[in-house]
PDB file of C-alpha atoms in Angstrom:
ATOM      1  CA  MET A 111     -23.263   6.328  10.420  1.00  0.00           C
ATOM      2  CA  VAL A 112     -21.412   6.134  13.790  1.00  0.00           C
ATOM      3  CA  LEU A 113     -19.073   8.928  14.021  1.00  0.00           C
ATOM      4  CA  SER A 114     -16.033   6.549  15.561  1.00  0.00           C
ATOM      5  CA  ARG A 115     -16.100   4.924  12.340  1.00  0.00           C
ATOM      6  CA  GLN A 116     -15.600   8.068  10.129  1.00  0.00           C
ATOM      7  CA  VAL A 117     -12.897   9.318  12.258  1.00  0.00           C
ATOM      8  CA  ALA A 118     -11.423   5.863  11.992  1.00  0.00           C
ATOM      9  CA  SER A 119     -11.622   5.971   8.234  1.00  0.00           C
ATOM     10  CA  ALA A 120     -10.262   9.562   8.053  1.00  0.00           C
ATOM     11  CA  SER A 121      -7.261   8.109  10.182  1.00  0.00           C
ATOM     12  CA  VAL A 122      -6.762   5.021   7.968  1.00  0.00           C
ATOM     13  CA  ALA A 123      -7.053   7.519   4.850  1.00  0.00           C
ATOM     14  CA  ARG A 124      -4.314   9.578   6.611  1.00  0.00           C
ATOM     15  CA  ASP A 125      -1.516   7.048   7.332  1.00  0.00           C
ATOM     16  CA  LEU A 126      -2.134   5.312   3.793  1.00  0.00           C
ATOM     17  CA  ALA A 127      -1.654   8.952   1.655  1.00  0.00           C
ATOM     18  CA  VAL A 128       1.620   9.459   3.969  1.00  0.00           C
ATOM     19  CA  ALA A 129       2.903   5.870   3.318  1.00  0.00           C
ATOM     20  CA  ALA A 130       2.024   6.453  -0.269  1.00  0.00           C
ATOM     21  CA  ALA A 131       3.175   9.671  -0.797  1.00  0.00           C
ATOM     22  CA  ARG A 132       7.028   8.344   0.846  1.00  0.00           C
ATOM     23  CA  GLY A 133       7.042   5.377  -1.225  1.00  0.00           C
ATOM     24  CA  GLU A 134       6.570   2.975   1.710  1.00  0.00           C
ATOM     25  CA  PRO A 135       4.713  -0.224   1.672  1.00  0.00           C
ATOM     26  CA  LEU A 136       1.287  -0.165   2.337  1.00  0.00           C
ATOM     27  CA  LEU A 137       0.563  -3.710   3.375  1.00  0.00           C
ATOM     28  CA  PRO A 138       0.818  -2.884   7.063  1.00  0.00           C
ATOM     29  CA  LEU A 139      -1.570  -0.705   7.428  1.00  0.00           C
ATOM     30  CA  LEU A 140      -4.197  -3.107   5.140  1.00  0.00           C
ATOM     31  CA  PRO A 141      -5.428  -4.237   8.620  1.00  0.00           C
ATOM     32  CA  ALA A 142      -6.833  -0.904   9.457  1.00  0.00           C
ATOM     33  CA  VAL A 143      -8.816  -0.909   6.084  1.00  0.00           C
ATOM     34  CA  VAL A 144     -10.235  -4.289   7.000  1.00  0.00           C
ATOM     35  CA  GLU A 145     -11.711  -3.370  10.361  1.00  0.00           C
ATOM     36  CA  VAL A 146     -12.984   0.029   9.132  1.00  0.00           C
ATOM     37  CA  LEU A 147     -14.799  -1.413   6.423  1.00  0.00           C
ATOM     38  CA  ARG A 148     -15.622  -4.625   8.636  1.00  0.00           C
ATOM     39  CA  ALA A 149     -14.530  -6.504   5.647  1.00  0.00           C
ATOM     40  CA  ASP A 150     -14.796 -10.097   7.117  1.00  0.00           C
ATOM     41  CA  THR A 151     -13.613 -11.904   4.208  1.00  0.00           C
ATOM     42  CA  GLY A 152     -10.510  -9.157   3.322  1.00  0.00           C
ATOM     43  CA  VAL A 153      -9.146  -6.889   1.566  1.00  0.00           C
ATOM     44  CA  GLY A 154      -6.541  -6.779  -1.301  1.00  0.00           C
ATOM     45  CA  LEU A 155      -4.429  -4.277  -2.867  1.00  0.00           C
ATOM     46  CA  THR A 156      -3.922  -5.246  -6.563  1.00  0.00           C
ATOM     47  CA  ARG A 157      -0.723  -3.804  -8.538  1.00  0.00           C
ATOM     48  CA  LEU A 158      -0.912  -5.087 -12.415  1.00  0.00           C
ATOM     49  CA  ARG A 159       2.088  -3.620 -14.049  1.00  0.00           C
ATOM     50  CA  ARG A 160       2.857  -3.812 -17.836  1.00  0.00           C
ATOM     51  CA  THR A 161       6.296  -5.360 -18.528  1.00  0.00           C
ATOM     52  CA  GLY A 162       7.995  -6.325 -21.915  1.00  0.00           C
ATOM     53  CA  GLN A 163       7.174  -9.950 -20.947  1.00  0.00           C
ATOM     54  CA  GLY A 164       3.602  -9.041 -20.320  1.00  0.00           C
ATOM     55  CA  ILE A 165       1.743  -8.208 -17.245  1.00  0.00           C
ATOM     56  CA  ASP A 166       2.987  -8.772 -13.626  1.00  0.00           C
ATOM     57  CA  VAL A 167       0.145  -9.161 -11.156  1.00  0.00           C
ATOM     58  CA  SER A 168       1.096  -9.028  -7.185  1.00  0.00           C
ATOM     59  CA  VAL A 169      -1.627  -8.457  -4.445  1.00  0.00           C
ATOM     60  CA  ASP A 170      -1.294  -7.802  -0.768  1.00  0.00           C
ATOM     61  CA  VAL A 171      -3.811  -8.860   1.316  1.00  0.00           C
ATOM     62  CA  ALA A 172      -5.090  -8.624   4.712  1.00  0.00           C
ATOM     63  CA  GLY A 173      -8.055 -10.682   6.418  1.00  0.00           C
ATOM     64  CA  SER A 174      -7.422 -13.586   4.182  1.00  0.00           C
ATOM     65  CA  ALA A 175      -4.845 -16.367   2.862  1.00  0.00           C
ATOM     66  CA  PRO A 176      -2.212 -14.577   0.678  1.00  0.00           C
ATOM     67  CA  ILE A 177      -2.725 -15.021  -3.166  1.00  0.00           C
ATOM     68  CA  THR A 178       0.166 -16.943  -4.923  1.00  0.00           C
ATOM     69  CA  PRO A 179       1.462 -15.990  -8.202  1.00  0.00           C
ATOM     70  CA  ALA A 180      -0.447 -18.875  -9.717  1.00  0.00           C
ATOM     71  CA  MET A 181      -3.760 -17.435  -8.091  1.00  0.00           C
ATOM     72  CA  GLY A 182      -2.981 -14.059  -9.504  1.00  0.00           C
ATOM     73  CA  ARG A 183      -2.381 -15.212 -13.040  1.00  0.00           C
ATOM     74  CA  LEU A 184      -5.571 -17.215 -12.982  1.00  0.00           C
ATOM     75  CA  ALA A 185      -7.322 -13.835 -12.340  1.00  0.00           C
ATOM     76  CA  ALA A 186      -5.444 -11.678 -14.410  1.00  0.00           C
ATOM     77  CA  GLU A 187      -6.620 -14.261 -17.423  1.00  0.00           C
ATOM     78  CA  VAL A 188     -10.169 -13.471 -16.442  1.00  0.00           C
ATOM     79  CA  ALA A 189      -9.859  -9.751 -15.117  1.00  0.00           C
ATOM     80  CA  ASP A 190     -11.465  -8.450 -17.954  1.00  0.00           C
ATOM     81  CA  ARG A 191     -14.432 -10.034 -17.857  1.00  0.00           C
ATOM     82  CA  HIS A 192     -15.175  -8.893 -14.111  1.00  0.00           C
ATOM     83  CA  PRO A 193     -18.009  -6.667 -14.177  1.00  0.00           C
ATOM     84  CA  ALA A 194     -16.380  -3.758 -11.764  1.00  0.00           C
ATOM     85  CA  ILE A 195     -13.096  -3.580 -13.780  1.00  0.00           C
ATOM     86  CA  PRO A 196     -14.612  -1.631 -17.119  1.00  0.00           C
ATOM     87  CA  VAL A 197     -16.225   1.115 -14.271  1.00  0.00           C
ATOM     88  CA  LEU A 198     -13.538   1.293 -11.950  1.00  0.00           C
ATOM     89  CA  SER A 199     -12.284   4.870 -11.219  1.00  0.00           C
ATOM     90  CA  THR A 200     -10.736   7.220  -9.150  1.00  0.00           C
ATOM     91  CA  ALA A 201     -14.116   9.021  -8.395  1.00  0.00           C
ATOM     92  CA  GLY A 202     -15.400   6.661  -6.320  1.00  0.00           C
ATOM     93  CA  ALA A 203     -16.384   3.095  -4.972  1.00  0.00           C
ATOM     94  CA  VAL A 204     -17.985   0.153  -7.235  1.00  0.00           C
ATOM     95  CA  ARG A 205     -19.895  -2.241  -5.363  1.00  0.00           C
ATOM     96  CA  VAL A 206     -20.598  -5.799  -7.728  1.00  0.00           C
ATOM     97  CA  SER A 207     -24.094  -6.104  -6.730  1.00  0.00           C
ATOM     98  CA  ASP A 208     -25.065  -2.856  -8.226  1.00  0.00           C
ATOM     99  CA  LEU A 209     -23.742  -4.189 -11.569  1.00  0.00           C
ATOM    100  CA  VAL A 210     -24.856  -7.691 -11.901  1.00  0.00           C
ATOM    101  CA  PRO A 211     -27.104  -9.815 -10.026  1.00  0.00           C
ATOM    102  CA  ILE A 212     -24.855 -11.307  -7.391  1.00  0.00           C
ATOM    103  CA  ARG A 213     -26.245 -14.760  -6.867  1.00  0.00           C
ATOM    104  CA  ASP A 214     -25.596 -15.325 -10.533  1.00  0.00           C
ATOM    105  CA  PHE A 215     -22.227 -13.715 -10.111  1.00  0.00           C
ATOM    106  CA  TRP A 216     -21.518 -16.356  -7.697  1.00  0.00           C
ATOM    107  CA  HIS A 217     -21.821 -18.970 -10.038  1.00  0.00           C
ATOM    108  CA  THR A 218     -19.029 -17.756 -12.575  1.00  0.00           C
ATOM    109  CA  ASP A 219     -15.450 -18.777 -13.065  1.00  0.00           C
ATOM    110  CA  VAL A 220     -14.561 -14.830 -12.738  1.00  0.00           C
ATOM    111  CA  TYR A 221     -16.006 -14.956  -9.217  1.00  0.00           C
ATOM    112  CA  GLU A 222     -14.071 -17.983  -8.503  1.00  0.00           C
ATOM    113  CA  ARG A 223     -10.434 -17.416  -9.585  1.00  0.00           C
ATOM    114  CA  MET A 224     -11.005 -13.411  -7.866  1.00  0.00           C
ATOM    115  CA  HIS A 225     -13.064 -13.891  -4.845  1.00  0.00           C
ATOM    116  CA  GLY A 226     -14.028 -17.645  -4.495  1.00  0.00           C
ATOM    117  CA  HIS A 227     -10.977 -18.443  -2.743  1.00  0.00           C
ATOM    118  CA  VAL A 228     -11.868 -15.952   0.377  1.00  0.00           C
ATOM    119  CA  GLY A 229     -15.421 -16.779   0.240  1.00  0.00           C
ATOM    120  CA  GLY A 230     -16.067 -13.075  -0.765  1.00  0.00           C
ATOM    121  CA  ARG A 231     -19.583 -13.128  -2.160  1.00  0.00           C
ATOM    122  CA  TYR A 232     -19.694  -9.579  -1.666  1.00  0.00           C
ATOM    123  CA  PRO A 233     -17.110  -7.442  -3.342  1.00  0.00           C
ATOM    124  CA  VAL A 234     -16.602  -3.965  -3.559  1.00  0.00           C
ATOM    125  CA  ALA A 235     -13.701  -2.050  -4.898  1.00  0.00           C
ATOM    126  CA  ILE A 236     -11.705   1.253  -5.770  1.00  0.00           C
ATOM    127  CA  MET A 237      -9.113   2.521  -8.101  1.00  0.00           C
ATOM    128  CA  LEU A 238      -6.253   4.150  -6.788  1.00  0.00           C
ATOM    129  CA  HIS A 239      -4.046   4.481  -9.740  1.00  0.00           C
ATOM    130  CA  SER A 240      -3.911   4.181 -13.233  1.00  0.00           C
ATOM    131  CA  SER A 241      -1.404   4.759 -16.136  1.00  0.00           C
ATOM    132  CA  ALA A 242      -0.270   3.025 -19.536  1.00  0.00           C
ATOM    133  CA  THR A 243       2.090   0.959 -17.411  1.00  0.00           C
ATOM    134  CA  ASP A 244       0.758   0.858 -13.898  1.00  0.00           C
ATOM    135  CA  VAL A 245      -2.771   0.053 -12.668  1.00  0.00           C
ATOM    136  CA  VAL A 246      -3.537   0.080  -9.003  1.00  0.00           C
ATOM    137  CA  PHE A 247      -6.910  -0.794  -7.044  1.00  0.00           C
ATOM    138  CA  LEU A 248      -8.045  -2.130  -3.917  1.00  0.00           C
ATOM    139  CA  GLY A 249     -10.668  -4.342  -3.223  1.00  0.00           C
ATOM    140  CA  ALA A 250     -12.814  -5.839  -0.037  1.00  0.00           C
ATOM    141  CA  HIS A 251     -15.006  -8.609   0.655  1.00  0.00           C
ATOM    142  CA  ARG A 252     -17.692  -9.635   2.681  1.00  0.00           C
ATOM    143  CA  GLY A 253     -19.037 -13.305   3.025  1.00  0.00           C
ATOM    144  CA  THR A 254     -22.465 -12.864   4.413  1.00  0.00           C
ATOM    145  CA  VAL A 255     -23.721  -9.392   4.004  1.00  0.00           C
ATOM    146  CA  ASP A 256     -23.179  -6.510   1.289  1.00  0.00           C
ATOM    147  CA  PHE A 257     -21.534  -3.549   1.894  1.00  0.00           C
ATOM    148  CA  SER A 258     -24.053  -0.542   2.740  1.00  0.00           C
ATOM    149  CA  THR A 259     -24.239   3.049   1.400  1.00  0.00           C
ATOM    150  CA  GLU A 260     -22.439   4.390   4.613  1.00  0.00           C
ATOM    151  CA  ASP A 261     -19.877   1.542   4.080  1.00  0.00           C
ATOM    152  CA  LEU A 262     -18.957   2.852   0.597  1.00  0.00           C
ATOM    153  CA  LEU A 263     -18.856   6.614   1.805  1.00  0.00           C
ATOM    154  CA  LEU A 264     -16.005   5.431   3.972  1.00  0.00           C
ATOM    155  CA  LEU A 265     -14.004   3.439   1.440  1.00  0.00           C
ATOM    156  CA  GLU A 266     -14.608   6.714  -0.897  1.00  0.00           C
ATOM    157  CA  ALA A 267     -13.000   8.917   2.299  1.00  0.00           C
ATOM    158  CA  ILE A 268     -10.110   6.152   2.000  1.00  0.00           C
ATOM    159  CA  GLN A 269      -9.798   6.828  -1.982  1.00  0.00           C
ATOM    160  CA  ARG A 270      -9.701  10.644  -2.018  1.00  0.00           C
ATOM    161  CA  PRO A 271      -6.406  11.259  -0.387  1.00  0.00           C
ATOM    162  CA  LEU A 272      -4.529   7.744  -1.358  1.00  0.00           C
ATOM    163  CA  VAL A 273      -5.188   8.611  -5.006  1.00  0.00           C
ATOM    164  CA  ALA A 274      -3.846  12.105  -4.410  1.00  0.00           C
ATOM    165  CA  ALA A 275      -0.976  10.439  -3.004  1.00  0.00           C
ATOM    166  CA  LEU A 276      -0.079   7.750  -5.441  1.00  0.00           C
ATOM    167  CA  ALA A 277      -0.254  10.190  -8.216  1.00  0.00           C
ATOM    168  CA  PHE A 278       2.116  12.334  -6.475  1.00  0.00           C
ATOM    169  CA  ARG A 279       4.559   9.601  -5.523  1.00  0.00           C
ATOM    170  CA  ALA A 280       4.356   8.420  -9.913  1.00  0.00           C
ATOM    171  CA  ALA A 281       5.322  12.064 -10.813  1.00  0.00           C
ATOM    172  CA  LEU A 282       7.954  12.077  -8.240  1.00  0.00           C
ATOM    173  CA  ASP A 283       9.487   9.169  -9.474  1.00  0.00           C
ATOM    174  CA  GLU A 284       9.405  10.265 -12.821  1.00  0.00           C
ATOM    175  CA  ALA A 285      10.895  13.464 -11.748  1.00  0.00           C
ATOM    176  CA  ILE A 286      13.643  11.276  -9.863  1.00  0.00           C
ATOM    177  CA  ALA A 287      14.036   8.857 -13.268  1.00  0.00           C
ATOM    178  CA  VAL A 288      14.754  11.882 -15.224  1.00  0.00           C
ATOM    179  CA  LEU A 289      17.389  13.417 -12.745  1.00  0.00           C
ATOM    180  CA  SER A 290      19.016   9.733 -12.576  1.00  0.00           C
ATOM    181  CA  ASP A 291      19.418   9.788 -16.517  1.00  0.00           C
ATOM    182  CA  ASP A 292      21.043  13.270 -16.289  1.00  0.00           C
ATOM    183  CA  GLY A 293      23.666  11.779 -14.093  1.00  0.00           C
ATOM    184  CA  MET A 294      22.157  13.778 -10.975  1.00  0.00           C
ATOM    185  CA  ALA A 295      22.113  12.224  -7.499  1.00  0.00           C
ATOM    186  CA  LEU A 296      18.811  10.394  -6.544  1.00  0.00           C
ATOM    187  CA  SER A 297      18.712  10.695  -2.870  1.00  0.00           C
ATOM    188  CA  CYS A 298      16.564  13.483  -1.233  1.00  0.00           C
ATOM    189  CA  GLY A 299      19.691  15.216   0.443  1.00  0.00           C
ATOM    190  CA  SER A 300      21.253  15.929  -2.908  1.00  0.00           C
ATOM    191  CA  LEU A 301      17.577  17.053  -4.168  1.00  0.00           C
ATOM    192  CA  SER A 302      17.373  20.158  -2.045  1.00  0.00           C
ATOM    193  CA  GLU A 303      18.395  22.828  -4.166  1.00  0.00           C
ATOM    194  CA  ASP A 304      16.703  21.686  -7.487  1.00  0.00           C
ATOM    195  CA  LEU A 305      13.164  20.309  -5.884  1.00  0.00           C
ATOM    196  CA  ALA A 306      12.294  22.015  -2.973  1.00  0.00           C
ATOM    197  CA  PRO A 307       9.194  20.271  -2.510  1.00  0.00           C
ATOM    198  CA  ILE A 308      10.710  16.943  -2.444  1.00  0.00           C
ATOM    199  CA  ALA A 309      13.358  18.118   0.294  1.00  0.00           C
ATOM    200  CA  ALA A 310      10.806  19.494   2.733  1.00  0.00           C
ATOM    201  CA  LEU A 311       9.015  15.786   2.308  1.00  0.00           C
ATOM    202  CA  CYS A 312      12.379  14.455   3.183  1.00  0.00           C
ATOM    203  CA  ALA A 313      13.053  16.980   5.865  1.00  0.00           C
ATOM    204  CA  ALA A 314       9.231  16.054   7.259  1.00  0.00           C
ATOM    205  CA  TYR A 315      10.190  12.197   7.498  1.00  0.00           C
ATOM    206  CA  ARG A 316      10.304  10.625  10.440  1.00  0.00           C
ATOM    207  CA  PRO A 317      10.975   7.126  11.089  1.00  0.00           C
ATOM    208  CA  THR A 318       8.662   4.650  12.255  1.00  0.00           C
ATOM    209  CA  GLN A 319       9.050   3.099  15.615  1.00  0.00           C
ATOM    210  CA  ARG A 320      10.819   0.223  14.259  1.00  0.00           C
ATOM    211  CA  GLU A 321      12.823   1.897  12.139  1.00  0.00           C
ATOM    212  CA  ALA A 322      14.002   3.870  14.963  1.00  0.00           C
ATOM    213  CA  GLU A 323      14.714   0.975  17.208  1.00  0.00           C
ATOM    214  CA  VAL A 324      16.827  -0.664  14.185  1.00  0.00           C
ATOM    215  CA  LEU A 325      18.424   3.003  13.916  1.00  0.00           C
ATOM    216  CA  SER A 326      19.318   3.617  17.264  1.00  0.00           C
ATOM    217  CA  LEU A 327      21.310   0.626  17.782  1.00  0.00           C
ATOM    218  CA  ALA A 328      22.933   0.602  14.642  1.00  0.00           C
ATOM    219  CA  ALA A 329      23.750   4.110  15.559  1.00  0.00           C
ATOM    220  CA  ALA A 330      25.495   2.621  18.503  1.00  0.00           C
ATOM    221  CA  GLY A 331      27.713   0.379  17.104  1.00  0.00           C
ATOM    222  CA  TRP A 332      25.623  -2.976  16.882  1.00  0.00           C
ATOM    223  CA  THR A 333      25.846  -5.094  14.069  1.00  0.00           C
ATOM    224  CA  ASN A 334      22.668  -5.970  11.496  1.00  0.00           C
ATOM    225  CA  LEU A 335      22.636  -9.636  13.549  1.00  0.00           C
ATOM    226  CA  ARG A 336      23.050  -8.191  16.952  1.00  0.00           C
ATOM    227  CA  ILE A 337      20.131  -5.872  15.980  1.00  0.00           C
ATOM    228  CA  ALA A 338      18.164  -8.978  14.731  1.00  0.00           C
ATOM    229  CA  ARG A 339      18.438 -10.799  17.573  1.00  0.00           C
ATOM    230  CA  ARG A 340      17.547  -8.163  20.067  1.00  0.00           C
ATOM    231  CA  LEU A 341      15.010  -7.185  18.506  1.00  0.00           C
ATOM    232  CA  GLY A 342      13.553 -10.945  17.277  1.00  0.00           C
ATOM    233  CA  ILE A 343      13.716 -10.020  13.508  1.00  0.00           C
ATOM    234  CA  THR A 344      15.735 -11.677  10.625  1.00  0.00           C
ATOM    235  CA  GLU A 345      18.502  -9.518   9.279  1.00  0.00           C
ATOM    236  CA  ARG A 346      17.023  -9.244   6.000  1.00  0.00           C
ATOM    237  CA  THR A 347      14.253  -7.334   8.048  1.00  0.00           C
ATOM    238  CA  VAL A 348      17.095  -5.154   9.581  1.00  0.00           C
ATOM    239  CA  ARG A 349      18.598  -4.354   6.557  1.00  0.00           C
ATOM    240  CA  LYS A 350      15.243  -3.565   4.849  1.00  0.00           C
ATOM    241  CA  HIS A 351      14.654  -1.043   7.776  1.00  0.00           C
ATOM    242  CA  LEU A 352      17.996   0.778   7.032  1.00  0.00           C
ATOM    243  CA  SER A 353      17.289   1.067   3.587  1.00  0.00           C
ATOM    244  CA  SER A 354      14.324   2.954   4.313  1.00  0.00           C
ATOM    245  CA  VAL A 355      15.547   5.398   6.586  1.00  0.00           C
ATOM    246  CA  TYR A 356      18.481   5.487   3.904  1.00  0.00           C
ATOM    247  CA  GLU A 357      16.296   6.479   1.043  1.00  0.00           C
ATOM    248  CA  GLN A 358      13.487   8.579   2.885  1.00  0.00           C
ATOM    249  CA  SER A 359      16.045  10.706   4.854  1.00  0.00           C
ATOM    250  CA  GLY A 360      18.208  11.221   1.894  1.00  0.00           C
ATOM    251  CA  ARG A 361      21.342   9.837   3.713  1.00  0.00           C
ATOM    252  CA  ARG A 362      23.757   7.138   2.755  1.00  0.00           C
ATOM    253  CA  GLY A 363      25.028   4.621   4.578  1.00  0.00           C
ATOM    254  CA  ARG A 364      25.122   3.605   8.275  1.00  0.00           C
ATOM    255  CA  ALA A 365      27.337   6.521   9.345  1.00  0.00           C
ATOM    256  CA  SER A 366      25.673   9.135   7.871  1.00  0.00           C
ATOM    257  CA  ALA A 367      22.153   7.888   8.789  1.00  0.00           C
ATOM    258  CA  ALA A 368      23.505   7.496  12.505  1.00  0.00           C
ATOM    259  CA  ALA A 369      24.611  11.068  12.478  1.00  0.00           C
ATOM    260  CA  TRP A 370      21.446  12.178  10.969  1.00  0.00           C
ATOM    261  CA  TRP A 371      19.395  10.119  13.559  1.00  0.00           C
ATOM    262  CA  ALA A 372      21.676  11.594  16.454  1.00  0.00           C
ATOM    263  CA  ALA A 373      20.708  15.574  15.353  1.00  0.00           C
ATOM    264  CA  GLN A 374      16.837  14.872  15.213  1.00  0.00           C
ATOM    265  CA  GLN A 375      17.316  13.444  18.683  1.00  0.00           C
ATOM    266  CA  ASP A 376      19.228  16.422  19.805  1.00  0.00           C
ATOM    267  CA  HIS A 377      16.601  18.708  18.208  1.00  0.00           C
ATOM    268  CA  GLY A 378      13.572  16.232  19.354  1.00  0.00           C
TER     269      GLY A 378
END
């Protein structure tokens, strides 16, 4: 295995785990997974959530066309017949070609609904989180050559810290939900006396480059519309970045976040 791929895998694992622990979207980091695994027909992060109305399916993809809700529902209908689903665990990667004759698998409706739309003839997957209400797993595809043993080791190097980070985030969300039910404030800043580890996570928070750009302009008194035009993004995206800053820093509102950011710059 080339050492640079090991280093790249460790870097991707770190970034994914940090984002997961903070509750940030993982989609922006998926292209790096595609590159590390050389998944020429893409990767997909699938979330299954049990609700009162059934099961909601969402799939974030990189390196292939997006998965529509209709495609997700069709895949969910046959998921229990997929050879990898029953054996997925957080202990390691599962290569479909190790479970069934792969050429026979290509002619099944399970393959067509879950892999055929991207031409992913050689699938591999890892379980990332599983609970009574939520399941999260990552799948990767190649179109012409199967994943090697070395590729599986790289994928498992990504899996281990990400599993731990998602478990931490789930426990954190559960704790915050309990505090909410008890009428306590939810922001990270207000939890410092009660949950020191959570407060430490918030204290370690640093905005992403784009969040910092948005926050700096907001602190200068710019409106969301002006910020959006300056950065070439939508107002909705501006609001999303600001909301992320509020949540992760534990500050409520523009003025508080601006003051916090100014203090961070002074200490930087």
